Tab-separated table of C-alpha atoms in Angstrom:
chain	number	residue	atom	x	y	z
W	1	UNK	CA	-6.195	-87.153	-129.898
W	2	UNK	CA	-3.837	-83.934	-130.293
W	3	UNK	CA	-5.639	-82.184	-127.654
W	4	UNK	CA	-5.916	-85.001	-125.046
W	5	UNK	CA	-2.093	-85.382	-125.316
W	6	UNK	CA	-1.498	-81.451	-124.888
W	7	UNK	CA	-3.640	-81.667	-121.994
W	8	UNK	CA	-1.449	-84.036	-119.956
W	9	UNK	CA	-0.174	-82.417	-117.594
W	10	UNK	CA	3.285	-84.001	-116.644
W	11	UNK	CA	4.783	-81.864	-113.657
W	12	UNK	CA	1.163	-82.639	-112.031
W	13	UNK	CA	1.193	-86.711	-112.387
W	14	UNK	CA	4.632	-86.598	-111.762
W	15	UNK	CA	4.390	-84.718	-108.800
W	16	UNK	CA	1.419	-86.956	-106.886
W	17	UNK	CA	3.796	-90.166	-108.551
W	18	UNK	CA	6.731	-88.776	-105.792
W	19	UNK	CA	4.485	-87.742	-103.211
W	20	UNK	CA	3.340	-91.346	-102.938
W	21	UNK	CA	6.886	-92.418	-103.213
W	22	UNK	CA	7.676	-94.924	-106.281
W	23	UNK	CA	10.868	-95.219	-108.176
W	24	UNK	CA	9.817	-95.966	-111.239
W	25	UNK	CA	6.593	-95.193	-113.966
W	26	UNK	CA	5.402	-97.873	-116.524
W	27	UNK	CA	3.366	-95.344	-118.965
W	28	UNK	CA	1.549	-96.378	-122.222
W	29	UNK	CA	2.870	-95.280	-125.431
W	30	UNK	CA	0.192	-97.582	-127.028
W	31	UNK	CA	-2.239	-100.208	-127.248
W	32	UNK	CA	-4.220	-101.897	-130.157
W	33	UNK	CA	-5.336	-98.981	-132.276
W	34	UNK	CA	-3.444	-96.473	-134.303
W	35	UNK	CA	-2.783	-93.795	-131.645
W	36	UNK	CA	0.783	-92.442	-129.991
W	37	UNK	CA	0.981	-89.834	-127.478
W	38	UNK	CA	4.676	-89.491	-128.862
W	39	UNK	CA	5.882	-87.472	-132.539
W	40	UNK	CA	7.043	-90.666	-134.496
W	41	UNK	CA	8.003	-89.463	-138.424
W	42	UNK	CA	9.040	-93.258	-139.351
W	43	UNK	CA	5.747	-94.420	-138.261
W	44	UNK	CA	4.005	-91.313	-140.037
W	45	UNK	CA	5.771	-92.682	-143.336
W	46	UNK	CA	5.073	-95.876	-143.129
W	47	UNK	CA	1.466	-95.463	-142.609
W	48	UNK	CA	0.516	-91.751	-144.082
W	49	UNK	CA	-0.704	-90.441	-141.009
W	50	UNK	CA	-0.509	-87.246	-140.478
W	51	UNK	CA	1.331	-85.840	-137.326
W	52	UNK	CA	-1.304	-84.742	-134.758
W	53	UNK	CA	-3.687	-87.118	-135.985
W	54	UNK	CA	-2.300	-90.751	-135.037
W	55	UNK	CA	0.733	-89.221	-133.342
W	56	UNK	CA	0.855	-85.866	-131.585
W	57	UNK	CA	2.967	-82.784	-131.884
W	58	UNK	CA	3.886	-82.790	-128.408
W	59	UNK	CA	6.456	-85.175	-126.936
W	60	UNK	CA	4.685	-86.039	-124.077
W	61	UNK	CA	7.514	-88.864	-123.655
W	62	UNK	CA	9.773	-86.320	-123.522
W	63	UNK	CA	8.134	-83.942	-120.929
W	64	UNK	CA	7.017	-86.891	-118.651
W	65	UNK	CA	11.123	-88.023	-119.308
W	66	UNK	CA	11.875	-84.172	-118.096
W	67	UNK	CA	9.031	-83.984	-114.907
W	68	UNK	CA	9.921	-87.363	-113.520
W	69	UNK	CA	13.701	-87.798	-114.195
W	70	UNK	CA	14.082	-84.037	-111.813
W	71	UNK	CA	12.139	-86.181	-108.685
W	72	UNK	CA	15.065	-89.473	-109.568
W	73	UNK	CA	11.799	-91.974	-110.769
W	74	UNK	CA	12.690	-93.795	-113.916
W	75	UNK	CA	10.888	-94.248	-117.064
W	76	UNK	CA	9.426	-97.707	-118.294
W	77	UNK	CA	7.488	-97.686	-121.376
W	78	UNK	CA	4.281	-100.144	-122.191
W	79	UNK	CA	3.821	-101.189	-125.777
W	80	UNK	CA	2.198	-104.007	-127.453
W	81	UNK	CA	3.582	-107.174	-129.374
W	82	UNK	CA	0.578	-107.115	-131.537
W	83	UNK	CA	0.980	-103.611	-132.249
W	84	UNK	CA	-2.090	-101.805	-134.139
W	85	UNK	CA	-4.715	-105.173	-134.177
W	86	UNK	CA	-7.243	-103.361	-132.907
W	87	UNK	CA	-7.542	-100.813	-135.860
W	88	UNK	CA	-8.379	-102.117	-139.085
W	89	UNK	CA	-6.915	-98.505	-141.478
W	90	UNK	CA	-3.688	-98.960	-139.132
W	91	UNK	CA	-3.681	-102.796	-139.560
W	92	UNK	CA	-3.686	-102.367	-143.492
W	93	UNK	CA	-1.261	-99.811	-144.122
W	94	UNK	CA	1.539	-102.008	-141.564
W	95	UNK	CA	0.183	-105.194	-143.038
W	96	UNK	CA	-1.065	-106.428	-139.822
W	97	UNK	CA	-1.783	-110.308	-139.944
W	98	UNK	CA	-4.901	-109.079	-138.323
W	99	UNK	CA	-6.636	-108.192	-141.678
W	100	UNK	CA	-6.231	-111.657	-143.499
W	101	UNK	CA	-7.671	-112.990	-139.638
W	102	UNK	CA	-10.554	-111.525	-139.777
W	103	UNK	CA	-11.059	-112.065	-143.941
W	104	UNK	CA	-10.583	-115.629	-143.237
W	105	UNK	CA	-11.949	-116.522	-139.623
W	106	UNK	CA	-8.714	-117.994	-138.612
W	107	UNK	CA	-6.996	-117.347	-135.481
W	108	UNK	CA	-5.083	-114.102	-135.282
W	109	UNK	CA	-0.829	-115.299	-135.570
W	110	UNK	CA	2.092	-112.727	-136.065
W	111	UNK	CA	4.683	-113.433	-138.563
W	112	UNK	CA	7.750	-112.676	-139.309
W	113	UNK	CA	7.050	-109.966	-141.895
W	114	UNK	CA	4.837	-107.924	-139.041
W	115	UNK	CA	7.012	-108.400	-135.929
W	116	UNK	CA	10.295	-106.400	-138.657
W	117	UNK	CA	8.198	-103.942	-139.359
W	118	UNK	CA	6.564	-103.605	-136.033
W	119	UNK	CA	10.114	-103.871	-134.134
W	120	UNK	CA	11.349	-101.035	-136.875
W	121	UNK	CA	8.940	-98.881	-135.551
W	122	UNK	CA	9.744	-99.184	-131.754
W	123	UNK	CA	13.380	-99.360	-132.489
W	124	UNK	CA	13.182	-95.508	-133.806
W	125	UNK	CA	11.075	-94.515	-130.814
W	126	UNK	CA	14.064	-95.900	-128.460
W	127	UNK	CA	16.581	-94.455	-130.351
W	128	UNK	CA	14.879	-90.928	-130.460
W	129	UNK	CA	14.806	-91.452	-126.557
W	130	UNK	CA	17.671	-93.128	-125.506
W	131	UNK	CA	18.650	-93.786	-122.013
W	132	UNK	CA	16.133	-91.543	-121.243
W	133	UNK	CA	13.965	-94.753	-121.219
W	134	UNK	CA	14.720	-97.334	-118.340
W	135	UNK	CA	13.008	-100.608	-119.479
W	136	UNK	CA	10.613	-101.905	-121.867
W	137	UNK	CA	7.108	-103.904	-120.244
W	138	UNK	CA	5.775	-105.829	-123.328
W	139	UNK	CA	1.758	-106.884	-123.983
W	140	UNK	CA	0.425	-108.980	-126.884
W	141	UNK	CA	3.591	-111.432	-127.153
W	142	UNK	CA	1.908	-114.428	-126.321
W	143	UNK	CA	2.768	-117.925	-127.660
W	144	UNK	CA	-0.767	-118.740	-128.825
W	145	UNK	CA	-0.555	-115.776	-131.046
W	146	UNK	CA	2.786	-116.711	-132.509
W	147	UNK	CA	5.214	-115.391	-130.720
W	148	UNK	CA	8.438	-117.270	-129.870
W	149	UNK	CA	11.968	-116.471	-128.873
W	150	UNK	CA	12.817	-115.768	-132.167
W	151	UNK	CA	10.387	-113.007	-132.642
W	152	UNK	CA	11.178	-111.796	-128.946
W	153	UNK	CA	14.590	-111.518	-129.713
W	154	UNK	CA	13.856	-109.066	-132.411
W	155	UNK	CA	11.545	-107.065	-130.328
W	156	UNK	CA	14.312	-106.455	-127.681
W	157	UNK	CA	17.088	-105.979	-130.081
W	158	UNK	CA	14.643	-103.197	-131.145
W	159	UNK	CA	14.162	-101.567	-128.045
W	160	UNK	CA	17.659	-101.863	-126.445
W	161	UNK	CA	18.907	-99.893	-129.689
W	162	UNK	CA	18.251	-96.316	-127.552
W	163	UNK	CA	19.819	-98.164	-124.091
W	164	UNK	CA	21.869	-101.234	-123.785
W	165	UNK	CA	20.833	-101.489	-120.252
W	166	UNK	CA	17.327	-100.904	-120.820
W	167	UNK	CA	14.950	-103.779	-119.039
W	168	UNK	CA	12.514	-105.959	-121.010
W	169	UNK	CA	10.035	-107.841	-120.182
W	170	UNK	CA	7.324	-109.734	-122.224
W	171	UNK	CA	3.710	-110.594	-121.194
W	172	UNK	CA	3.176	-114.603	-121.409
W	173	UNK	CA	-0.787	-114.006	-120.610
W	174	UNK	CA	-2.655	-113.251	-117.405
W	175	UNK	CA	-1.798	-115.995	-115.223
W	176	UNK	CA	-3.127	-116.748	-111.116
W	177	UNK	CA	0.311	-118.077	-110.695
W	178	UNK	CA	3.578	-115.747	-111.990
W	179	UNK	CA	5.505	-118.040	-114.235
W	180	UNK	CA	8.801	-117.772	-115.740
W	181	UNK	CA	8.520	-117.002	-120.164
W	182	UNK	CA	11.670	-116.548	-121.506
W	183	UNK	CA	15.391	-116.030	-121.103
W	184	UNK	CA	14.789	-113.403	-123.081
W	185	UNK	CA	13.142	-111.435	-120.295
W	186	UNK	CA	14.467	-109.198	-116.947
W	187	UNK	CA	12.069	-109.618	-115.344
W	188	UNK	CA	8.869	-111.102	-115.532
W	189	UNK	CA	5.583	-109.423	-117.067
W	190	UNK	CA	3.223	-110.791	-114.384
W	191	UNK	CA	0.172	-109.599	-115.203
W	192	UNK	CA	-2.118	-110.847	-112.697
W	193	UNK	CA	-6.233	-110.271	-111.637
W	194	UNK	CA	-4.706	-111.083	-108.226
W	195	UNK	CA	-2.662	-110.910	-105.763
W	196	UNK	CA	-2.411	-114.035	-103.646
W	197	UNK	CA	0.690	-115.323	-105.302
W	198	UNK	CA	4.475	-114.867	-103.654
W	199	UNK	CA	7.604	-114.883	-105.032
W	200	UNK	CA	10.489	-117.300	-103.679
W	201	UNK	CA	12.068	-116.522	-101.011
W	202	UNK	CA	14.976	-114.718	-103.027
W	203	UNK	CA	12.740	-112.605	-105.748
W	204	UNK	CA	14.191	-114.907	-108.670
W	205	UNK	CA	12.315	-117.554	-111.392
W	206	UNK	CA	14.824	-118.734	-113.130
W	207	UNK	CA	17.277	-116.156	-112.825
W	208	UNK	CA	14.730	-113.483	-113.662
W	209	UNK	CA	13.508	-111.267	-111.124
W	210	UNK	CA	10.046	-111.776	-110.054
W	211	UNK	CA	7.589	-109.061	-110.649
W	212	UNK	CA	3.891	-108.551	-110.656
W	213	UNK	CA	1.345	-106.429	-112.246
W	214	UNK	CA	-2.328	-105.733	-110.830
W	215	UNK	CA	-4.477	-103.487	-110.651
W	216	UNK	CA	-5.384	-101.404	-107.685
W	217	UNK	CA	-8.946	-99.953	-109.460
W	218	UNK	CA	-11.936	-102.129	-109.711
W	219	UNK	CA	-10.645	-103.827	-113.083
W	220	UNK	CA	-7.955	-102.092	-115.492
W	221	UNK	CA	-7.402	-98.191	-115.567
W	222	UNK	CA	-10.867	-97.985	-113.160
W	223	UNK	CA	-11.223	-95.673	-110.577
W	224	UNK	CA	-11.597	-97.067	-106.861
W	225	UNK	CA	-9.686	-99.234	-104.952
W	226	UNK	CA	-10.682	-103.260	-104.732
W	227	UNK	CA	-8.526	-103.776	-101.573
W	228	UNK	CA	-9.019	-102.600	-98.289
W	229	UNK	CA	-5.720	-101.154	-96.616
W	230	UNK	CA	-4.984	-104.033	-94.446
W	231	UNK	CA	-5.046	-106.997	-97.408
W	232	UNK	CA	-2.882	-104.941	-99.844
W	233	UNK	CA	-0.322	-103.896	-97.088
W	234	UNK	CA	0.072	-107.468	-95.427
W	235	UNK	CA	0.332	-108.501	-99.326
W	236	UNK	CA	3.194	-106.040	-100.086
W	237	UNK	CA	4.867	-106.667	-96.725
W	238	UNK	CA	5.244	-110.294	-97.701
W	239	UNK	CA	6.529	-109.676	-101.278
W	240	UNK	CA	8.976	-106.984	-100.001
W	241	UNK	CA	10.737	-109.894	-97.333
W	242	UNK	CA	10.868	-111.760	-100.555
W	243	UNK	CA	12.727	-109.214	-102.865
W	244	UNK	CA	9.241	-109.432	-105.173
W	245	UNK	CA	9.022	-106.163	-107.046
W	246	UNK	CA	5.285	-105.007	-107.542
W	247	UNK	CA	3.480	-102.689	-110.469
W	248	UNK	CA	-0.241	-101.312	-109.821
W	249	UNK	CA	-2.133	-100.207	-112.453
W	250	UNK	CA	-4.067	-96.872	-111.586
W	251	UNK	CA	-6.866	-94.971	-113.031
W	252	UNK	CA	-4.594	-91.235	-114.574
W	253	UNK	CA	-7.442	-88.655	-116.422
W	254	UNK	CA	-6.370	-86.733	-119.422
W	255	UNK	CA	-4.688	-84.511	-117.183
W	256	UNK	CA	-2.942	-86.336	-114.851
W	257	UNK	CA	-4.320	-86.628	-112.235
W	258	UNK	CA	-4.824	-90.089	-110.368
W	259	UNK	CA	-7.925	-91.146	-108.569
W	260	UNK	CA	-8.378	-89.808	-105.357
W	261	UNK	CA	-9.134	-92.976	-103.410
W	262	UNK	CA	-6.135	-94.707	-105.231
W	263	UNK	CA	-3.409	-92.175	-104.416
W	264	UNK	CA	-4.618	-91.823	-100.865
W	265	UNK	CA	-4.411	-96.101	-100.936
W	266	UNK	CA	-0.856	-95.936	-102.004
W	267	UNK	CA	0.401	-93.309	-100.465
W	268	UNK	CA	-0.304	-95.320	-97.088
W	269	UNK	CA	1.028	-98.069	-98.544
W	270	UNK	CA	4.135	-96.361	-99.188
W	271	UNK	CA	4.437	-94.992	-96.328
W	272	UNK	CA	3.754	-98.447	-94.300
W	273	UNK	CA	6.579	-100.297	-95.998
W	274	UNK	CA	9.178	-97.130	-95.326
């Protein structure tokens, strides 16, 4: 894990990220298992993992912070509502509900007692960061697992701790059809498998700016591109006369470097909507 986070190379994705022409980066810190590609000592004590093996010696938050910020594209960071689920050592030692889930067959539910501890954790990694980090895009908050405004409202105090002005938004569930969650978020998660819904005519749901996230690959982080030029730029077109705001997923190796196909996609795209 140490040496696929050393390997990222940050002034190379960061580079092809400003060739293409976006304004902004939504990069993973995490998802499901035990692993962050970010030095976290609070995390590290809580659990007993040792640095380089869960987290890495290298900020890579930092340096991507450091290669992006110098081309003016901001810094969003993806993390999950049901934190390390996926990763039964991790689950234990942050007393995931996960564990007493799968002892018991019942449905997986956050409580109270995970989403402190969990929200503890990001709060230190947006504090360590600051305003270095633009927004927040949340997965694993959904209401069928437990999650309410109560809970959200404890995740974003979290995360706002390192920048008051920080964006948040919080992932209701794929939907066909981007809906509106909670007044809790900026702007809406919108993860979508397509992309044949359109905002209103003024961007807004509800007073929250409407936003969607696909993927431009064949499914998630896949190489390849699933639209032909035409579709995705008549697409974009019409969500750009309606102040829509749109995030693709892309396919990035361990050295960042993006998928051929994709980054010659978008950067026609880009270039079509200048």
């Amino acid at each position: 894990w140490d040496e696929c986070v050393i390997d990222f190379d940050t002034e190379k994705f960061a580079e092809q990220v400003s060739s293409i022409g976006v304004k902004y980066v939504i990069f993973t810190i995490q998802q499901g298992d035990r692993y962050f590609c970010l030095p976290n000592s609070y995390y590290e004590k809580l659990t007993g993992f040792k640095r380089g093996s869960a987290t890495s010696n290298r900020d890579l938050i930092n340096d991507l912070f450091q290669s992006l910020n110098k081309r003016s594209i901001k810094l969003i960071l993806y993390a999950t509502g049901d934190g390390v689920s996926k990763d039964r050592l991790a689950a234990e030692k942050l007393d995931n509900p996960v564990l007493h889930t799968k002892q018991n067959g019942e449905k997986f539910i956050v409580n109270e007692k995970w989403v402190l501890t969990w929200s503890s954790i990001l709060k230190d990694i947006s504090k360590r960061y600051g305003k270095k980090i633009s927004g927040w895009w949340f997965d694993g908050t959904y209401s069928f697992i437990g999650y309410n405004n109560y809970y959200l409202s404890i995740l974003k105090r979290a995360v706002k701790a390192g920048n008051s002005n920080a964006i948040v938004a919080f992932n209701k569930a794929p939907q066909k059809q981007i809906e509106y969650y909670s007044n809790l978020d900026d702007y809406t998660a919108g993860e979508s498998d397509v992309i044949s819904t359109l905002p209103p005519k003024d961007g807004m749901i509800n007073g929250v700016q409407w936003h969607l996230l696909t993927y431009v690959g064949k499914y998630w982080a896949e190489k390849g591109c699933r639209f032909d030029n035409t579709t995705l730029s008549m697409f974009m077109q019409n969500v750009k006369e309606r102040k829509g705001v749109v995030t693709f997923d892309i396919f990035v190796n361990r050295h960042g470097k993006l998928d051929i196909e994709q980054y010659k996609q978008l950067k026609m795209l880009f270039k079509n909507e200048k």
